[in-house]
mmCIF file of C-alpha atoms and ligand atoms in Angstrom:
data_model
loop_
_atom_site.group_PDB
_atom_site.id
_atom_site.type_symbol
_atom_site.label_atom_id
_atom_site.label_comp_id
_atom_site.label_asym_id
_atom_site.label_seq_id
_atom_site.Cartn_x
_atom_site.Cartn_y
_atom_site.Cartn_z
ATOM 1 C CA UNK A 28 0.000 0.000 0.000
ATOM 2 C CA UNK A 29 1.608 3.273 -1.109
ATOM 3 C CA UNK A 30 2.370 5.725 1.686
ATOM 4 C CA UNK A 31 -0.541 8.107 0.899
ATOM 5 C CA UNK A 32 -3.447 5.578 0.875
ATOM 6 C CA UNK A 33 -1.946 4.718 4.223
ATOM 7 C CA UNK A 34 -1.804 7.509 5.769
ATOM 8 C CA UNK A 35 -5.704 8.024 4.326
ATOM 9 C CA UNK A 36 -6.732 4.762 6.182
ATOM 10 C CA UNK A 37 -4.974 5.954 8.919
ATOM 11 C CA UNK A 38 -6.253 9.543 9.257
ATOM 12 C CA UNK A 39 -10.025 8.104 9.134
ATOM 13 C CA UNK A 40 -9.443 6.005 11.449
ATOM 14 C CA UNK A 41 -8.576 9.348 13.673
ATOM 15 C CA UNK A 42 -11.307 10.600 12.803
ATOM 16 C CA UNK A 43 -13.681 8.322 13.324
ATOM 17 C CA UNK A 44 -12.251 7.613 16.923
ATOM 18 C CA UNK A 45 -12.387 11.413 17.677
ATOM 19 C CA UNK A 46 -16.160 11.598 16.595
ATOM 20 C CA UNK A 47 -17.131 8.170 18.513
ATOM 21 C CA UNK A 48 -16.001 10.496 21.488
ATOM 22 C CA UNK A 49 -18.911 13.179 21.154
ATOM 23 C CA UNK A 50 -21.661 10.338 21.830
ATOM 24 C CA UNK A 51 -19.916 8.726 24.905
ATOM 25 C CA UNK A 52 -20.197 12.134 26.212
ATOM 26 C CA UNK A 53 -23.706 12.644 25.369
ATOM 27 C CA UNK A 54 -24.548 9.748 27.274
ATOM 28 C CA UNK A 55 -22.816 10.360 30.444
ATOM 29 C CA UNK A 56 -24.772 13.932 30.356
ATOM 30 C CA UNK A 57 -28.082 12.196 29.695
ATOM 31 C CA UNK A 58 -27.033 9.250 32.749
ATOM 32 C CA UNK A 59 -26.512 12.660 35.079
ATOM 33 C CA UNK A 60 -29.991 14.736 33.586
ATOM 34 C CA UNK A 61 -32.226 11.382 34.282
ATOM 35 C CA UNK A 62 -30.884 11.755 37.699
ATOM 36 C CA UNK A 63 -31.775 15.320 38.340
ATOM 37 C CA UNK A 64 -34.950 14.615 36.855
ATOM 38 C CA UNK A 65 -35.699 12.013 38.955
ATOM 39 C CA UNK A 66 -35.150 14.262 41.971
ATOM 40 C CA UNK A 67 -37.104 17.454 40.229
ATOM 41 C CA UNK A 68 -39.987 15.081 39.894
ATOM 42 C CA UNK A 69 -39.810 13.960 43.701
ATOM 43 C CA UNK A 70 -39.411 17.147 44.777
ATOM 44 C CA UNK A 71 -42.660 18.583 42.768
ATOM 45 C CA UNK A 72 -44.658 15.238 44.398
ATOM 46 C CA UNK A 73 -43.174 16.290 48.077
ATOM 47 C CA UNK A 74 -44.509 20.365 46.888
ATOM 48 C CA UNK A 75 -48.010 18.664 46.440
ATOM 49 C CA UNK A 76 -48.611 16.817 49.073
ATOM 50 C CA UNK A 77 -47.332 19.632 51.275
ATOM 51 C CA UNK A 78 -49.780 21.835 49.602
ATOM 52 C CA UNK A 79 -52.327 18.936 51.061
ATOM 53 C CA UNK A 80 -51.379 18.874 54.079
ATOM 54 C CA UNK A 81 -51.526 22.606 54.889
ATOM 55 C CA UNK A 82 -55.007 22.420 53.246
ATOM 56 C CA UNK A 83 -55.977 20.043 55.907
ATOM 57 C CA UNK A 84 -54.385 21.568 58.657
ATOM 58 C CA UNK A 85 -56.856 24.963 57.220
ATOM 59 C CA UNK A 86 -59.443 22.651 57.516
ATOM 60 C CA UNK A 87 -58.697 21.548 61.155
ATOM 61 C CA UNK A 88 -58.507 24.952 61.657
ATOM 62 C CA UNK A 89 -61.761 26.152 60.627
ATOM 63 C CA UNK A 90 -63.741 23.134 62.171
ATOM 64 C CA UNK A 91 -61.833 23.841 66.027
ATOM 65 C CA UNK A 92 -63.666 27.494 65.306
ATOM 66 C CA UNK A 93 -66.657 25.151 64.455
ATOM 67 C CA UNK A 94 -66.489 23.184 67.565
ATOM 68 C CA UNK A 95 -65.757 26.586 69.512
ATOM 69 C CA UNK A 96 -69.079 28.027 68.350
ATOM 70 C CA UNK A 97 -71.241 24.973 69.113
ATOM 71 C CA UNK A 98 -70.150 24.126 72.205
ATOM 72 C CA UNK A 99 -70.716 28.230 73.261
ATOM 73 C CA UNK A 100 -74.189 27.502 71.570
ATOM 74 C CA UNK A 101 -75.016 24.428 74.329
ATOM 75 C CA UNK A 102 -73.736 26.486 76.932
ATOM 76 C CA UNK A 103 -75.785 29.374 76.402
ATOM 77 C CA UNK A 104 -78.817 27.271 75.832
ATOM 78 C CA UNK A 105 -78.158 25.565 79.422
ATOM 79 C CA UNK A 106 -78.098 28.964 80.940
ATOM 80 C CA UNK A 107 -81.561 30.089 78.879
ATOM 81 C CA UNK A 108 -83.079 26.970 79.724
ATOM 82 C CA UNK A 109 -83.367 28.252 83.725
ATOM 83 C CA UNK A 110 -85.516 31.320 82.681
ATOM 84 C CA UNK A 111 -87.970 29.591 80.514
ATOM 85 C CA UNK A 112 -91.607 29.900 81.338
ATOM 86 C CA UNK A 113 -93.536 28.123 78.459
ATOM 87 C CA UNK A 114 -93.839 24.786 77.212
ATOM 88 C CA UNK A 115 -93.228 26.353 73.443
ATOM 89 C CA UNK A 116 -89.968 27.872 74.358
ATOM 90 C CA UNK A 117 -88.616 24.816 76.707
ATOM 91 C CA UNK A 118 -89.356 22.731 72.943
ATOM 92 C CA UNK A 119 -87.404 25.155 70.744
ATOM 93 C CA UNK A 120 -85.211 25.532 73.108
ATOM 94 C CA UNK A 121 -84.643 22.098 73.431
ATOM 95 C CA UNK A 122 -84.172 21.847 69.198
ATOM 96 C CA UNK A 123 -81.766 24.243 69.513
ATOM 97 C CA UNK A 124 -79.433 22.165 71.981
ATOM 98 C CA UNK A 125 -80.726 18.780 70.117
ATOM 99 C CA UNK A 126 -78.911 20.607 66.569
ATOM 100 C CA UNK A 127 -75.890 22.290 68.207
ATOM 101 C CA UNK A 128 -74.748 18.863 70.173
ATOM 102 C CA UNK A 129 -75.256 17.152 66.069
ATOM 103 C CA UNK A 130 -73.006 19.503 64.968
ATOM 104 C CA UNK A 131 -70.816 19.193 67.120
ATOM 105 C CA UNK A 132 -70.740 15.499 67.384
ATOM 106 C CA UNK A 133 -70.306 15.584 63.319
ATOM 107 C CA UNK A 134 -67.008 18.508 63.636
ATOM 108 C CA UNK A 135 -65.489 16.305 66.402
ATOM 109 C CA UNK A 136 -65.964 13.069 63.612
ATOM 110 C CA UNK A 137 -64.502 15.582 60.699
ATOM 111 C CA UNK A 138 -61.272 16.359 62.839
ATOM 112 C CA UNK A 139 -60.486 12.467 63.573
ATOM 113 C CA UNK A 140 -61.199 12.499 59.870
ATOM 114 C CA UNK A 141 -58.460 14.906 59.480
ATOM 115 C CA UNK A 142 -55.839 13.673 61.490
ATOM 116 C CA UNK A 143 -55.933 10.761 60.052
ATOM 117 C CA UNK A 144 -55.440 11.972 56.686
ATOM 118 C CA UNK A 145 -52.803 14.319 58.015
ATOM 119 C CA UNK A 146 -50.564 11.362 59.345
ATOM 120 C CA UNK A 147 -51.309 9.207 55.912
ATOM 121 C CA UNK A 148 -50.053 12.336 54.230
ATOM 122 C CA UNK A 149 -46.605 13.063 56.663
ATOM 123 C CA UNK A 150 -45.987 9.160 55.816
ATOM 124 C CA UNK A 151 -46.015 9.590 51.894
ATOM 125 C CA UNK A 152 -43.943 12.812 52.546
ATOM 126 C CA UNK A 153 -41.340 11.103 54.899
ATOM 127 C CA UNK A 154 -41.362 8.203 52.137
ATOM 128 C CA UNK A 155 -41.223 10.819 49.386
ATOM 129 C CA UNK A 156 -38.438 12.730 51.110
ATOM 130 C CA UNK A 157 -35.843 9.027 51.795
ATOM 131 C CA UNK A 158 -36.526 8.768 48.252
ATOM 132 C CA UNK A 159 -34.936 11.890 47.328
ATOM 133 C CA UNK A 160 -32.291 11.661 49.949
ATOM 134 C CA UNK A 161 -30.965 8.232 48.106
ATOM 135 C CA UNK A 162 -31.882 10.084 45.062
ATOM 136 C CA UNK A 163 -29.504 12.740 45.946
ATOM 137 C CA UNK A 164 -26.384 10.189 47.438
ATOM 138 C CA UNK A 165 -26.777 8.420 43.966
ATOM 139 C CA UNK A 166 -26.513 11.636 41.925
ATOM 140 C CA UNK A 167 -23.460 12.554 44.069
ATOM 141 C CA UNK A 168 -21.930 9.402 43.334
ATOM 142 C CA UNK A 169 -22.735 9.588 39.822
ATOM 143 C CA UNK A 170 -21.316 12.654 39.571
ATOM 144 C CA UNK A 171 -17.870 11.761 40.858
ATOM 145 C CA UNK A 172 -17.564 8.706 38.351
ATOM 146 C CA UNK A 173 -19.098 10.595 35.264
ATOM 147 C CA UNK A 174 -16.517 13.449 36.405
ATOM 148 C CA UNK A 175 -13.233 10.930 36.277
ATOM 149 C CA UNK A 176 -15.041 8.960 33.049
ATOM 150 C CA UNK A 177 -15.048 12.318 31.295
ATOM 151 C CA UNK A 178 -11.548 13.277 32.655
ATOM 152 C CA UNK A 179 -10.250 10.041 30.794
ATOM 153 C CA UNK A 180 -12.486 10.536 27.500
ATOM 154 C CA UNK A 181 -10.833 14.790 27.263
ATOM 155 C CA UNK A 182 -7.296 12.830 27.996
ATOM 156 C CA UNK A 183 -7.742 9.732 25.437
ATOM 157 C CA UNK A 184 -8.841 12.884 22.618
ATOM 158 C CA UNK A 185 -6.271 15.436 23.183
ATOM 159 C CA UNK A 186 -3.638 12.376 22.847
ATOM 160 C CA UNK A 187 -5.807 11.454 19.670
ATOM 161 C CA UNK A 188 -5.622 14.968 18.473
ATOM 162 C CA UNK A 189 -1.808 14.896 18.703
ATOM 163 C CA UNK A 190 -1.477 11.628 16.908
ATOM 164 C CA UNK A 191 -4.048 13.159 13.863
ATOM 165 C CA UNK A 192 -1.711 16.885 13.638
ATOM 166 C CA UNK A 193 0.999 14.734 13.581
ATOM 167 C CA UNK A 194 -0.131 12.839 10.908
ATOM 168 C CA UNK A 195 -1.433 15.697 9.122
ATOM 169 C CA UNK A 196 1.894 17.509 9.318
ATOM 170 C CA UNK A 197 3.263 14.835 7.409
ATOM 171 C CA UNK A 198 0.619 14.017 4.391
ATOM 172 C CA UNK A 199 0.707 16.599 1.374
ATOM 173 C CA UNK A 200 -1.651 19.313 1.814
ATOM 174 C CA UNK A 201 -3.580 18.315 -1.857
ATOM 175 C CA UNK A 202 -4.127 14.798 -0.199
ATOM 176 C CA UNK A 203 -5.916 15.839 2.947
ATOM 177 C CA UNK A 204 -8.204 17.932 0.947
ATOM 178 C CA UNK A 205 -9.234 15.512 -1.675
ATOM 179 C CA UNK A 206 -10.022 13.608 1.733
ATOM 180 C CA UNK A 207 -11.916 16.313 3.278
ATOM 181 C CA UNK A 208 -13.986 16.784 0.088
ATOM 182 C CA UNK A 209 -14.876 13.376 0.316
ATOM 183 C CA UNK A 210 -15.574 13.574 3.689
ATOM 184 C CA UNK A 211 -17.895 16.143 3.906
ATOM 185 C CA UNK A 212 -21.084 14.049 2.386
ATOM 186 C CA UNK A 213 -19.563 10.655 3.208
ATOM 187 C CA UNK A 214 -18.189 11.478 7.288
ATOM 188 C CA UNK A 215 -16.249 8.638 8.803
ATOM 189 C CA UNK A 216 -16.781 6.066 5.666
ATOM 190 C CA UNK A 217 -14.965 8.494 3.266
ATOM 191 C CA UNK A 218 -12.104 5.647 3.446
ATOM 192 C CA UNK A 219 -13.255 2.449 3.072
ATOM 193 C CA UNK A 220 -12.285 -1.335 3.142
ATOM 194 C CA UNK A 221 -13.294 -3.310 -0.365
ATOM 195 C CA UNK A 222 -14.275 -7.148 1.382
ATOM 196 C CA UNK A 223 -15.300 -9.330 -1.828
ATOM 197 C CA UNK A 224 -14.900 -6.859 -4.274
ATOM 198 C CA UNK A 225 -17.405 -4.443 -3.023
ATOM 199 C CA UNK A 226 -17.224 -1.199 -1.392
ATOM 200 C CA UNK A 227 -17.514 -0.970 2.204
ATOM 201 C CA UNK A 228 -19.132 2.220 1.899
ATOM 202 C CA UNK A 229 -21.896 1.700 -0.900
ATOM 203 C CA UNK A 230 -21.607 -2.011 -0.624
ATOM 204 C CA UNK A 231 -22.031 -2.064 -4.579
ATOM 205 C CA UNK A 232 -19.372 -4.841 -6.720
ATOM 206 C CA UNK A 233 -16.342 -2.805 -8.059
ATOM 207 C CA UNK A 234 -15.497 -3.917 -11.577
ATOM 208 C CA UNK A 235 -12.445 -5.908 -12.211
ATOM 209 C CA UNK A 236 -10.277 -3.500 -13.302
ATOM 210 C CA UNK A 237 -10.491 -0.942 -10.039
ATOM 211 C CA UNK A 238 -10.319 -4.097 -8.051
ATOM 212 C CA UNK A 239 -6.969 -4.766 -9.229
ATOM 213 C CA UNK A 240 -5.581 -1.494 -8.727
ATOM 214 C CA UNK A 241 -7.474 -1.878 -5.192
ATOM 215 C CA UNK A 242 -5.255 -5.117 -4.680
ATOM 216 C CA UNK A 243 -1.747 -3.444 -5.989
ATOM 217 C CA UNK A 244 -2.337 -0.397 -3.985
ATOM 218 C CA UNK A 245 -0.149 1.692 -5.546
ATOM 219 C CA UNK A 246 -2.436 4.544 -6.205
ATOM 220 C CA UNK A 247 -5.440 5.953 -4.230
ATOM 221 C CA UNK A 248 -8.493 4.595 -6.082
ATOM 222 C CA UNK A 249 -11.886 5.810 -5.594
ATOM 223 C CA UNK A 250 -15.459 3.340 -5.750
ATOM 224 C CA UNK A 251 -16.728 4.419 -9.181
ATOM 225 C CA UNK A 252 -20.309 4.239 -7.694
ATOM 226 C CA UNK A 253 -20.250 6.272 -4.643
ATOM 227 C CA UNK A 254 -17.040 8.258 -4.701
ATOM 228 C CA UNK A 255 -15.399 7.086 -1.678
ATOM 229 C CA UNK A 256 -11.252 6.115 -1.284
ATOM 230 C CA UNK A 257 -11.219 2.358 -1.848
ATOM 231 C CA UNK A 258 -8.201 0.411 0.048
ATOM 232 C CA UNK A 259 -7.719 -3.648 0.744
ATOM 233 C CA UNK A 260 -8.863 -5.256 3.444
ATOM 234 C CA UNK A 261 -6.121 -6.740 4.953
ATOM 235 C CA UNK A 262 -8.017 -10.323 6.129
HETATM 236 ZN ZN1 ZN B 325 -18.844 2.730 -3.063
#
């Protein structure tokens, strides 16, 4: 294989390892975002039920006013009841006391009610809030080994990068530019290996004659159907 076609093979091969980088990258990102999502979502499900239980406690609040009111109501009704004089006002009287001590007995019910559904409530929180705590140690952790992963990946391409100007420095200027032509529409497969006389690019049979000069290698031959620098597989 003549020095040219070699270097070729070799700078595509640099190339393709530098791009294969980007995507490694991109998924060490998305392993840290579907962390911090997880926790963003927790933390909007510990907002709501927060918002619930302060609702409640409102709730609580306004029946203990309730309660306040109706027991004032039997009290008062026990002090009338010594200064009544007819039968008429002992009975509406007595309706009076007979409704307050139902309402009452119902706002006493409603705050059990409430308490109940207030502890139910702190329990999803405390669950919702270990959640994000182990949520939050895993994201740490994460962190640290995407952080060292990413340290090697920046290390393994600047070493990459050398290798490729070195390279570059020593192919002819006219070279690297028929390469980058190519390379614009074709990307990483602008150099490829012909396996069974075909193109490793198209995958389309090369005629005999480019197949040959494939083999000899002496010059940098090009697939006549796609375009793309042909070189021998070595296996
Ligand atoms: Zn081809």
């Amino acid at each position: 294989m003549n020095k040219d076609l070699q270097d070729l093979v070799e700078l595509s091969k640099f190339d393709a390892s530098i791009d294969a980088f980007l995507p490694k990258l991109e998924a060490l990102n998305e392993k840290l975002n579907s962390k911090a999502d997880e926790i963003s979502a927790t933390n909007e499900q510990i907002d709501a039920i927060q918002a619930d239980i302060e609702d409640i406690a409102t709730q609580i609040k306004a029946t203990n006013a309730h309660i306040a009111e109706f027991s004032a109501k039997i009290k008062d009704v026990s002090k009338k009841s010594s200064s009544i004089k007819t039968e008429r006002e002992m009975k509406s009287l007595n309706l009076e006391e007979d409704l307050a001590k139902e309402q009452l007995s119902v706002a006493n019910d409603d705050i059990v009610k409430y308490e109940k559904l207030i502890d139910t409530k702190n329990g999803i929180k405390k669950d919702l809030e270990d959640k994000k705590s182990s949520l939050e140690y895993e994201l740490t952790a994460l962190e640290d080994s995407v952080g060292s992963q990413k340290e090697k990946i920046e290390k393994d391409r600047a070493t990459l990068y050398t290798k490729k100007d070195k390279l570059l420095n020593s192919m002819d200027s006219k070279i690297i530019s028929f390469y980058e032509k190519i390379r614009k529409w074709a990307g990483n497969s602008a150099v490829v290996k012909v396996r069974k006389q075909a193109c490793y690019g198209c995958f389309m049979k090369i005629n005999d004659k480019t197949y040959s000069s494939v083999i000899k290698g002496d010059d940098i031959v090009t697939c006549p159907h796609c375009g793309r620098i042909l070189y021998k597989d070595s296996e």
